[in-house]
Amino acid sequence: MDSSAGRRGEQLAALRLRAEEHGVIPEAKALAALLRRRDFSEFYRLADDFRRETKGDAILIRAILEFSNHCRRRCRYCGLNSENRALSRYRLSPAEMVETAAEAARAGYRTIVLQSGEDPWFTPEILADVVREIKKTGAAVTVSAGEKRREDYRILREAGADRYLMKHETADERIYRSLHPCGTLENRVRGLRDLKELGFEVGSGFMIGLPGQTEETIARDLLLLLELGCDMAGIGPFVPHPETALRDLPHGSVAMTSRAVALARILMPFCNLPATTALGVLDGEEKNAVFSRGANVIMRKVTPSRVKRLYQIYPSELRDTDIAAERRALEGEIRAMGRVPV
Ligand code: 5AD
């Protein structure tokens, strides 16, 4: 272990002790009881302290490029599910992906997230070529394109992909099964472990407000993130999409989302935690508040305007894309919060 890793280990041990003094321990019943507390301010403060000590004042800005809304899966909450016939489907060309990513890099983005539905047209080889080209800009590349074979992840890794984002969605077997006619929790988790073994920085995460979810299932979601050794975790509220089976359900609780993010920070002090876009859709205020409750990452869409509105995982109002202007505006907002855009 080099000395910085050693220092981090010591810091982590010290933070774990402090977490424990506040009753934050990696045990489902204990975490569920915390999530049910009437007053959560003690944990919001602790999460903010941990964030400052491990991450400083930086807020990391990521560019997300939604390159295909084709999806072979039928996840019951997602607007891109293949049964949604109301949606016109698009696919960017590899050349346009590379150009857009290069524009984002010129605007100051240091990470490009390539996200899509599970679209078999984009073979690992095609995606690997795109990754190699984007890496030439100096930006880090995150891929978020769903479940693949271990061999396919390896191809992406060897092309230079730095990170992979794939939320486990829910750690509860029964809920997982009821929402995903096309996959299993076991397979999802196996994928996440494969990615970790292949040397990716791995992002997982889950939704708040899924039918059947309780504080205890949320606690188990947090414990799964911890067990997976996630480098990043996106925790966002479920937002009903009108073209899905779950259209009539209420959206997830904004307050519970903040609580889960705060506990994630306390349990995983070095983890990168985004203020999820879904949270911003429901509550612009809370989206900012969550940055003083543990979060340290924000994503901005750089998807071309022409196709942007077709990438609606959940409904949201979208403006035309202006990569450089939106980056500048966001940097201003971050500075206004007393934080440092990176
Ligand atoms: N509401 C909130 N989040 C959703 N996602 C998909 N559909 C919804 C929805 N209706 C999230 C999932 C997925 C990520 C890309 O978006 O967590 O992993």
Coordinates of N, CA, C and O in Angstrom, one line a residue, residues 11 20 22 43 89 93 135 159 177 211 225 309 335:
Q11 N -7.8 7.4 7.9 CA -8.9 8.4 8.0 C -10.2 7.7 8.0 O -11.1 8.0 8.7
E20 N -20.0 5.5 14.2 CA -20.5 4.5 15.2 C -21.0 5.3 16.4 O -22.1 4.9 17.0
H22 N -22.5 7.9 16.5 CA -23.8 8.5 16.2 C -24.8 7.4 15.9 O -25.9 7.6 15.4
F43 N -27.7 13.8 11.4 CA -27.1 13.0 10.4 C -26.7 13.8 9.1 O -25.7 13.6 8.4
R89 N -37.5 6.2 -31.5 CA -36.1 5.8 -31.1 C -35.1 6.4 -31.9 O -35.2 6.6 -33.1
S93 N -24.6 8.6 -34.2 CA -23.6 7.9 -34.9 C -22.3 8.0 -34.0 O -22.2 9.0 -33.2
K135 N -11.1 9.3 -25.3 CA -10.0 9.3 -24.3 C -8.8 10.2 -24.8 O -8.1 10.8 -24.0
A159 N -10.2 -0.6 -23.8 CA -10.2 0.6 -24.7 C -10.0 1.8 -23.9 O -9.9 2.9 -24.5
R177 N -37.7 -8.5 -8.8 CA -38.4 -9.4 -9.7 C -39.7 -8.7 -10.2 O -40.0 -8.9 -11.4
P211 N -42.6 0.6 -5.3 CA -43.7 -0.1 -4.6 C -43.2 -1.3 -3.8 O -42.4 -2.1 -4.2
L225 N -24.5 -1.3 -1.4 CA -23.5 -0.4 -1.9 C -22.1 -0.6 -1.2 O -21.1 -0.6 -1.8
R309 N -35.1 15.3 -26.0 CA -36.4 15.0 -25.4 C -36.9 13.6 -25.6 O -37.9 13.2 -25.0
R335 N -20.5 28.1 -7.5 CA -19.7 29.1 -6.8 C -20.6 29.9 -5.8 O -20.2 30.2 -4.7

